[in-house]
Amino acid sequence: MAGTCVVGLQWGDEAKGKIVDLIGDQFDFVVRYNGGANAGHTVVVDGKTFKLSLLPTGVIRPATTSVIGNGVVVYPPRFFEEVDSLARAGVDLSKRLFLSDHAHVIFPYHMEEERLAESSTEGKIGTTGRGIGPCYQDKVGRRFAIRVGELLRPDHLRERLAQIVPFKNRLCTAFADGNATPKVFEPTALADEYLGYAERIRPYVTDTSRLLHEAVKAGKRVLFEAAQGSLLDVDHGTYPYVTSSSSLPSGIWSGSGLPAKNVKRIIGVVKAYTSRVGRGPFPTELDDGIDGYGERIRKVGREYGTVTGRPRRTGWFDAMAVRYTAALSGADEITVMLLDVLSGLPELKLCVGYDLDGERRTHFTSDAYELERCKPIYETLPGWTEDITTARKLTDLPAAARRYVDRVGELVGLPVSVVSVGPGREQTIRV
Ligand code: GDP
Ligand code: IMO
Ligand code: MG
């Protein structure tokens, strides 16, 4: 069976959604295995824009079955919002969208915990505010977590919330410093609210691990869609400025129940430059003012977060970072996205080393405190002035653009299989 994974090799927003959509018709199943509605995947099909946070991007392809695996954290109102908005766009998901009974449920107190942590000086990570971190904390902590399957048992849910909510109220009150007044929650009202969601969610809920095992046995083709980027992986990313799940393909086994041996091809997605939302080190960041290249890339690439609308930080391509994530993810190839955004820049820089306290480093460090002190060492390539958004084959690209793509592949040490020159499906060069 052909299991494939699409994974971002930077700090997220590499345009994974576009690649999943592009190859989605070759698969029977598309599976999300990590994260939640902190992700934001924008896909443009025939001029129509789809924005997905929680549901796999694969839902847009009518012949695929989509799965939200056990490794995902789910806020039910968001789930319905996306299902409803797709229904309005003519996408019917009944009998082809499944949600794991083992996925964990996000409650409003998770968002409150996050709001309070983010408003304290020590705890600030620059998160999306979707309750992701606190929900995963509860999952690993075991005592206060609720899984999707538990929503379907009314007496049990009422009992659990009656125990958990008073504790959460005390926690939030203790957490709040002078500036932030904590919200308090009422167990019965919360149980009523979530039991309402339970009835609507029930038809989607199943043992998705078994579903996938049966699919594999029947020879079905499965595509795994990573949320976030590899540098946000909780173990191998730039900790603590990461998300709370395993975004690397290592998350597939635990987050879907399918053993890693089923994944035969790993596609690493990179932007032709780098972006990052939230806090944390970013050695190649172009923080060069309103007339600088950083702002220009932000404007042309529309680098504003899909989930929060925050301006994304932008900078040059960091080959050190991508070589590291390419190795960790086991990527077989890379796809170079948003190349068109670099058109018109007189010269382009690629980070090929770091200067750490006067010494040259030739490998990446994911230690945020060390990375903070790394100064990029660049190689400079000429830019191009032509509009490349209508290029459909490599030979349509100006020589300087081809050279740039070749050099990115060389530095990362992997073949480039796709070059993307615009958001549309058709704005794609298959190499
Ligand atoms: P994801 O989170 O990795 O799926 O990426 P996002 O959807 O958050 O961000 C990528 C953005 O770039 C989306 O708005 C896409 O529509 C857009 N996009 C994708 N490929 C290209 C491209 O080649 N050129 C340009 N200009 N935009 C692109
Ligand atoms: P996609 O799938 C970019 C970032 C947040 C923050 C950090 C932790 O669209 O690539 P969290 O809310 O997860 O606890 O925030 O991770 N982050 C993302 N950045 N793209 C994403 O998803 C992200 N998901 C989380 O900005 O820095
Ligand atoms: Mg995104």
XYZ file of C-alpha atoms and ligand atoms in Angstrom:
487
model
C 0.000 0.000 0.000
C 1.256 3.426 -0.875
C 1.350 5.528 2.279
C 2.631 9.049 1.687
C 3.211 11.920 4.093
C 3.239 15.631 3.303
C 5.228 17.486 5.947
C 6.401 21.083 6.323
C 10.140 21.488 6.841
C 10.150 25.013 8.296
C 8.037 26.791 10.936
C 4.682 26.059 9.304
C 2.678 27.658 6.472
C 4.953 26.164 3.830
C 1.865 25.600 1.617
C 1.387 21.975 2.655
C -2.314 22.410 1.880
C -1.601 23.119 -1.773
C 0.545 19.984 -2.117
C -2.039 17.804 -0.330
C -4.705 19.146 -2.669
C -2.506 18.706 -5.720
C -1.836 15.022 -5.155
C -5.041 14.285 -3.227
C -6.713 12.591 -6.199
C -4.132 9.790 -6.028
C -5.367 8.707 -2.570
C -8.371 7.001 -1.044
C -7.787 8.365 2.484
C -6.338 11.630 3.781
C -5.413 11.664 7.471
C -4.606 14.417 9.976
C -2.523 12.989 12.833
C -1.473 15.983 14.933
C -2.452 19.461 16.103
C -5.892 20.980 15.866
C -7.397 24.241 14.700
C -4.063 26.004 15.249
C -3.301 24.957 11.657
C -4.467 27.084 8.758
C -4.337 25.621 5.275
C -5.474 27.727 2.347
C -6.162 26.089 -0.985
C -7.277 27.769 -4.191
C -9.212 25.599 -6.645
C -10.546 27.125 -9.886
C -10.383 30.558 -8.312
C -12.341 29.402 -5.245
C -10.551 29.725 -1.895
C -10.917 27.071 0.841
C -9.562 27.654 4.333
C -9.191 24.649 6.589
C -7.959 24.481 10.149
C -9.149 21.277 11.720
C -10.343 19.159 8.827
C -7.817 17.533 6.504
C -7.285 19.491 3.281
C -8.161 16.241 1.512
C -11.874 16.923 2.141
C -11.911 19.096 -0.974
C -11.296 16.064 -3.202
C -14.737 14.405 -3.501
C -13.401 10.865 -3.919
C -11.317 10.819 -0.730
C -12.298 9.743 2.761
C -10.905 12.083 5.418
C -9.808 11.048 8.869
C -9.095 13.087 11.982
C -6.818 10.770 13.912
C -6.473 10.170 17.636
C -3.444 12.493 17.821
C -5.575 15.542 16.977
C -7.240 17.830 19.538
C -10.761 18.885 18.622
C -12.875 21.900 19.493
C -16.380 20.781 18.432
C -17.751 24.231 17.439
C -14.815 24.628 15.072
C -15.477 21.178 13.608
C -19.093 22.145 12.812
C -18.086 25.546 11.480
C -15.815 23.924 8.910
C -18.268 21.172 8.003
C -21.017 23.808 7.528
C -18.877 26.161 5.510
C -17.839 23.302 3.215
C -21.486 22.266 2.852
C -22.294 25.838 1.744
C -19.508 25.528 -0.842
C -21.117 22.325 -2.125
C -18.758 19.868 -0.400
C -20.754 17.046 1.172
C -18.850 15.186 3.876
C -21.410 12.692 5.092
C -19.949 9.154 5.191
C -16.532 10.381 4.099
C -15.277 12.217 7.174
C -14.367 10.295 10.320
C -13.234 11.474 13.727
C -11.328 9.290 16.159
C -13.115 8.392 19.387
C -9.662 8.707 20.996
C -9.018 12.290 19.871
C -8.994 14.731 22.789
C -11.602 17.430 23.267
C -10.831 21.116 23.764
C -13.028 22.959 26.289
C -13.303 26.723 26.878
C -11.228 26.392 30.056
C -8.295 25.275 27.886
C -8.474 28.536 25.995
C -8.749 30.435 29.238
C -5.674 28.684 30.666
C -3.809 29.588 27.511
C -4.961 33.210 27.589
C -3.761 33.567 31.166
C -0.405 31.874 30.472
C 0.151 34.011 27.394
C -0.635 37.199 29.286
C 2.043 36.438 31.876
C 5.580 37.586 31.085
C 7.322 34.254 31.661
C 4.903 32.016 29.801
C 4.661 33.802 26.473
C 5.161 31.664 23.362
C 2.954 33.563 20.933
C 0.456 30.730 20.513
C -2.675 30.745 18.375
C -4.975 30.872 21.422
C -6.952 27.811 20.331
C -6.443 25.852 23.558
C -4.052 23.420 21.894
C -1.252 23.390 24.498
C -3.504 23.088 27.598
C -5.514 20.279 25.972
C -2.358 18.288 25.194
C -1.139 19.004 28.744
C -4.312 17.375 30.053
C -3.891 14.464 27.648
C -0.404 13.690 28.903
C -1.398 14.480 32.493
C -4.313 11.992 32.150
C -6.420 13.158 35.107
C -8.436 15.975 33.539
C -8.669 14.980 29.901
C -11.814 14.056 27.992
C -11.785 12.122 24.734
C -14.322 12.338 21.918
C -15.766 8.915 22.798
C -16.636 10.194 26.276
C -18.838 12.951 24.828
C -21.204 10.217 23.689
C -21.935 8.972 27.224
C -24.118 11.661 28.880
C -24.008 10.530 32.535
C -20.313 9.870 32.348
C -19.637 13.283 30.772
C -21.668 15.117 33.426
C -19.780 13.280 36.155
C -16.380 14.012 34.656
C -17.114 17.713 34.146
C -18.470 17.992 37.685
C -15.024 16.879 38.893
C -12.867 18.708 36.375
C -14.503 22.142 36.127
C -14.129 23.218 39.797
C -10.476 22.244 39.601
C -10.038 24.267 36.395
C -11.748 27.266 38.000
C -9.301 27.117 40.909
C -6.395 26.710 38.517
C -7.402 29.719 36.414
C -7.910 31.853 39.500
C -4.456 30.912 40.782
C -2.959 31.487 37.355
C -4.381 34.976 36.858
C -2.026 37.731 37.877
C -3.257 41.210 38.789
C -3.962 42.195 35.178
C -6.066 39.292 34.042
C -9.439 38.483 35.560
C -10.098 34.766 35.127
C -13.322 33.465 33.621
C -15.122 30.852 35.668
C -17.079 27.959 34.233
C -20.181 26.150 35.386
C -20.098 22.334 35.076
C -23.794 21.775 34.304
C -23.935 24.466 31.641
C -20.760 23.141 30.046
C -22.088 19.572 30.083
C -25.345 20.734 28.445
C -23.403 22.586 25.780
C -21.112 19.656 24.971
C -23.925 17.087 25.032
C -25.545 19.208 22.355
C -22.360 18.924 20.278
C -22.192 15.205 20.986
C -25.431 14.480 19.121
C -24.161 16.278 16.055
C -20.714 14.771 16.166
C -21.839 11.173 16.744
C -22.192 10.147 13.051
C -18.554 11.037 12.411
C -17.065 9.247 15.425
C -15.414 5.885 15.018
C -12.343 3.830 15.851
C -10.251 5.440 13.099
C -7.225 3.319 13.880
C -9.202 0.188 12.954
C -10.676 1.960 9.935
C -7.158 2.704 8.668
C -5.891 -0.802 9.363
C -8.772 -2.211 7.341
C -8.126 0.295 4.572
C -4.494 -0.745 4.380
C -5.468 -4.406 4.295
C -7.790 -3.650 1.386
C -4.904 -2.001 -0.494
C -6.204 1.574 -0.144
C -3.806 4.478 -0.626
C -3.375 6.756 2.382
C -2.026 10.302 2.534
C -0.939 11.737 5.872
C -1.189 15.478 6.221
C 1.048 17.057 8.868
C -0.120 20.224 10.551
C 2.460 22.822 11.599
C 6.106 22.590 10.533
C 8.925 20.312 11.630
C 10.638 23.154 13.503
C 7.475 23.376 15.638
C 7.612 19.667 16.564
C 7.436 19.319 20.339
C 10.522 17.091 20.536
C 12.739 18.179 17.663
C 11.640 21.765 17.061
C 13.012 24.969 18.538
C 11.708 24.133 21.999
C 10.080 25.777 23.951
C 8.907 27.868 20.972
C 7.064 24.956 19.411
C 3.572 23.527 19.347
C 2.495 20.704 21.670
C 2.336 17.816 19.206
C 4.560 15.729 16.931
C 4.331 17.397 13.552
C 7.151 15.283 12.118
C 6.119 12.016 10.440
C 7.111 10.311 13.700
C 3.681 11.490 14.901
C 1.913 9.275 12.357
C 2.294 6.035 14.295
C 1.059 7.420 17.609
C -1.367 9.946 16.099
C -3.187 7.586 13.723
C -2.376 4.074 14.877
C -0.804 3.080 11.565
C 2.747 1.767 11.930
C 5.469 3.819 10.247
C 6.332 0.973 7.883
C 3.202 1.860 5.913
C 4.648 5.201 4.902
C 6.713 4.756 1.779
C 7.132 8.315 0.551
C 7.728 11.522 2.481
C 7.311 14.836 0.701
C 8.988 17.757 2.469
C 7.388 21.119 1.699
C 9.425 24.335 1.881
C 8.839 27.937 1.045
C 11.444 29.532 -1.222
C 12.124 31.765 1.796
C 11.178 31.391 5.482
C 8.292 32.587 7.626
C 7.444 32.186 11.279
C 4.458 33.221 13.425
C 4.830 33.683 17.155
C 7.944 33.978 19.245
C 11.243 32.131 19.081
C 14.616 32.324 17.328
C 14.725 32.924 13.575
C 18.323 33.492 12.445
C 17.549 34.571 8.856
C 14.729 36.958 9.813
C 14.583 40.141 7.731
C 13.592 42.648 10.330
C 14.620 45.511 8.081
C 11.816 48.036 8.406
C 8.878 49.213 6.384
C 10.857 49.585 3.134
C 12.910 46.448 3.646
C 12.846 43.054 1.932
C 11.121 41.437 4.916
C 8.068 43.671 4.560
C 8.110 43.265 0.799
C 8.048 39.468 1.073
C 5.244 39.769 3.665
C 3.166 41.949 1.327
C 3.742 40.007 -1.879
C 3.431 36.594 -0.183
C 0.404 37.758 1.871
C 2.187 36.547 4.959
C -0.512 37.026 7.561
C -1.602 34.098 9.744
C -4.701 32.243 8.521
C -5.806 31.509 12.093
C -4.958 34.718 13.941
C -4.328 37.270 11.178
C -0.964 38.115 12.776
C 1.736 39.382 10.398
C 4.170 36.515 9.858
C 7.846 37.178 10.403
C 9.741 36.695 7.139
C 13.339 36.008 6.151
C 15.749 34.281 3.784
C 15.763 30.550 3.134
C 17.698 28.737 5.844
C 19.349 25.690 4.301
C 20.852 24.742 7.673
C 17.393 24.434 9.218
C 15.886 22.555 6.270
C 18.770 20.097 6.022
C 18.102 19.299 9.683
C 14.346 18.804 9.255
C 14.817 16.923 5.982
C 16.951 14.410 7.864
C 14.576 14.157 10.841
C 11.487 13.768 8.709
C 13.066 11.243 6.368
C 11.981 13.356 3.393
C 12.611 11.772 -0.012
C 12.121 14.978 -1.969
C 11.229 18.633 -1.488
C 8.664 20.887 -3.106
C 9.690 24.546 -3.361
C 6.690 26.813 -2.866
C 5.943 30.537 -3.356
C 8.936 31.058 -5.649
C 6.994 33.848 -7.393
C 7.124 35.926 -4.198
C 10.873 36.449 -4.706
C 10.494 37.933 -8.210
C 11.872 41.450 -8.432
C 14.345 41.202 -5.565
C 17.766 42.221 -6.930
C 19.620 39.509 -5.048
C 18.679 36.535 -2.913
C 20.432 35.054 0.074
C 20.632 31.469 1.235
C 21.857 30.676 4.720
C 24.669 28.115 4.470
C 26.185 28.334 7.949
C 25.964 30.038 11.315
C 28.425 32.087 13.268
C 28.071 31.129 16.907
C 30.219 33.258 19.190
C 32.859 33.685 16.477
C 32.922 30.030 15.415
C 31.482 28.698 12.188
C 28.740 26.140 12.609
C 27.818 23.862 9.740
C 24.882 22.141 11.418
C 21.591 23.379 12.834
C 20.839 23.522 16.517
C 17.248 23.227 17.713
C 18.225 24.571 21.145
C 16.330 27.859 21.118
C 18.757 29.543 23.495
C 21.745 28.631 21.319
C 19.939 29.339 18.048
C 19.128 32.805 19.363
C 22.870 33.556 19.321
C 23.511 32.168 15.810
C 24.236 34.715 13.099
C 23.540 33.553 9.544
C 26.330 33.146 7.000
C 24.951 33.728 3.523
C 25.620 32.795 -0.036
C 24.216 35.403 -2.452
C 22.563 34.586 -5.762
C 21.263 36.966 -8.426
C 17.522 37.641 -8.515
C 15.196 37.922 -11.525
C 12.712 40.564 -12.557
C 10.276 38.542 -14.687
C 6.776 37.595 -13.509
C 6.946 33.800 -13.200
C 3.355 33.084 -12.184
C 2.501 31.694 -15.634
C 5.499 29.340 -15.811
C 4.402 25.698 -16.161
C 7.716 23.990 -16.828
C 11.244 24.562 -15.584
C 12.355 25.961 -18.917
C 9.689 28.710 -18.595
C 11.622 30.079 -15.608
C 14.354 32.686 -15.984
C 17.856 31.206 -15.624
C 18.365 32.929 -12.245
C 15.166 31.366 -10.832
C 16.215 27.917 -12.053
C 19.631 28.400 -10.520
C 18.060 29.422 -7.209
C 15.847 26.315 -7.108
C 18.761 24.055 -8.068
C 20.893 25.548 -5.317
C 18.140 25.069 -2.710
C 17.921 21.373 -3.672
C 21.703 20.999 -3.614
C 22.066 22.602 -0.191
C 19.262 20.513 1.307
C 20.609 17.414 -0.409
C 17.281 16.272 -1.900
C 15.662 16.333 -5.342
C 13.111 19.085 -5.992
C 9.917 17.455 -7.288
C 7.621 20.487 -7.534
C 8.096 24.237 -7.899
C 5.076 26.374 -7.102
C 4.634 29.799 -8.695
C 1.216 30.834 -7.387
C -1.618 29.628 -5.131
C -3.683 28.018 -7.918
C -3.569 24.300 -8.680
C -2.407 25.085 -12.182
C 0.423 27.366 -11.035
C 2.646 24.393 -10.549
C 5.771 23.047 -12.190
C 6.243 19.300 -11.824
C 9.935 18.619 -12.187
P 0.074 25.516 5.050
O -0.330 25.858 6.445
O 1.419 24.892 4.982
O -0.946 24.722 4.291
O 0.221 26.909 4.298
P -0.798 28.161 4.379
O -2.034 27.820 3.643
O -0.936 28.628 5.774
O 0.056 29.283 3.649
C 0.419 29.193 2.311
C -0.253 30.360 1.525
O 0.407 30.537 0.305
C -1.697 30.093 1.183
O -2.401 31.306 1.248
C -1.640 29.578 -0.263
O -2.818 29.845 -1.002
C -0.491 30.384 -0.797
N 0.319 29.728 -1.822
C 0.556 28.412 -1.995
N 1.454 28.223 -2.975
C 1.788 29.454 -3.423
C 2.698 29.930 -4.417
O 3.413 29.186 -5.059
N 2.760 31.283 -4.584
C 2.015 32.144 -3.867
N 2.160 33.457 -4.123
N 1.155 31.733 -2.925
C 1.065 30.406 -2.708
P 0.091 25.248 9.764
O -0.454 23.851 9.785
C 2.467 28.372 11.618
C 2.782 28.331 15.971
C 2.161 29.471 16.739
C 3.118 29.557 17.915
C 3.438 28.095 18.185
C 2.610 27.464 19.292
O -0.820 26.246 9.150
O 1.467 25.258 9.200
P 0.061 26.687 19.419
O -1.199 27.471 19.244
O 0.214 25.556 18.477
O 0.308 26.260 20.841
O 1.237 27.750 19.096
O 3.216 27.404 16.972
N 1.884 27.599 15.060
C 1.921 27.717 13.726
N 2.655 28.514 12.936
N 1.629 27.488 11.060
C 0.909 26.651 11.831
O 0.144 25.653 11.320
C 0.999 26.766 13.232
N 0.415 26.143 14.282
C 0.976 26.648 15.390
O 2.144 30.653 15.985
O 4.309 30.193 17.533
Mg -0.851 27.510 7.587
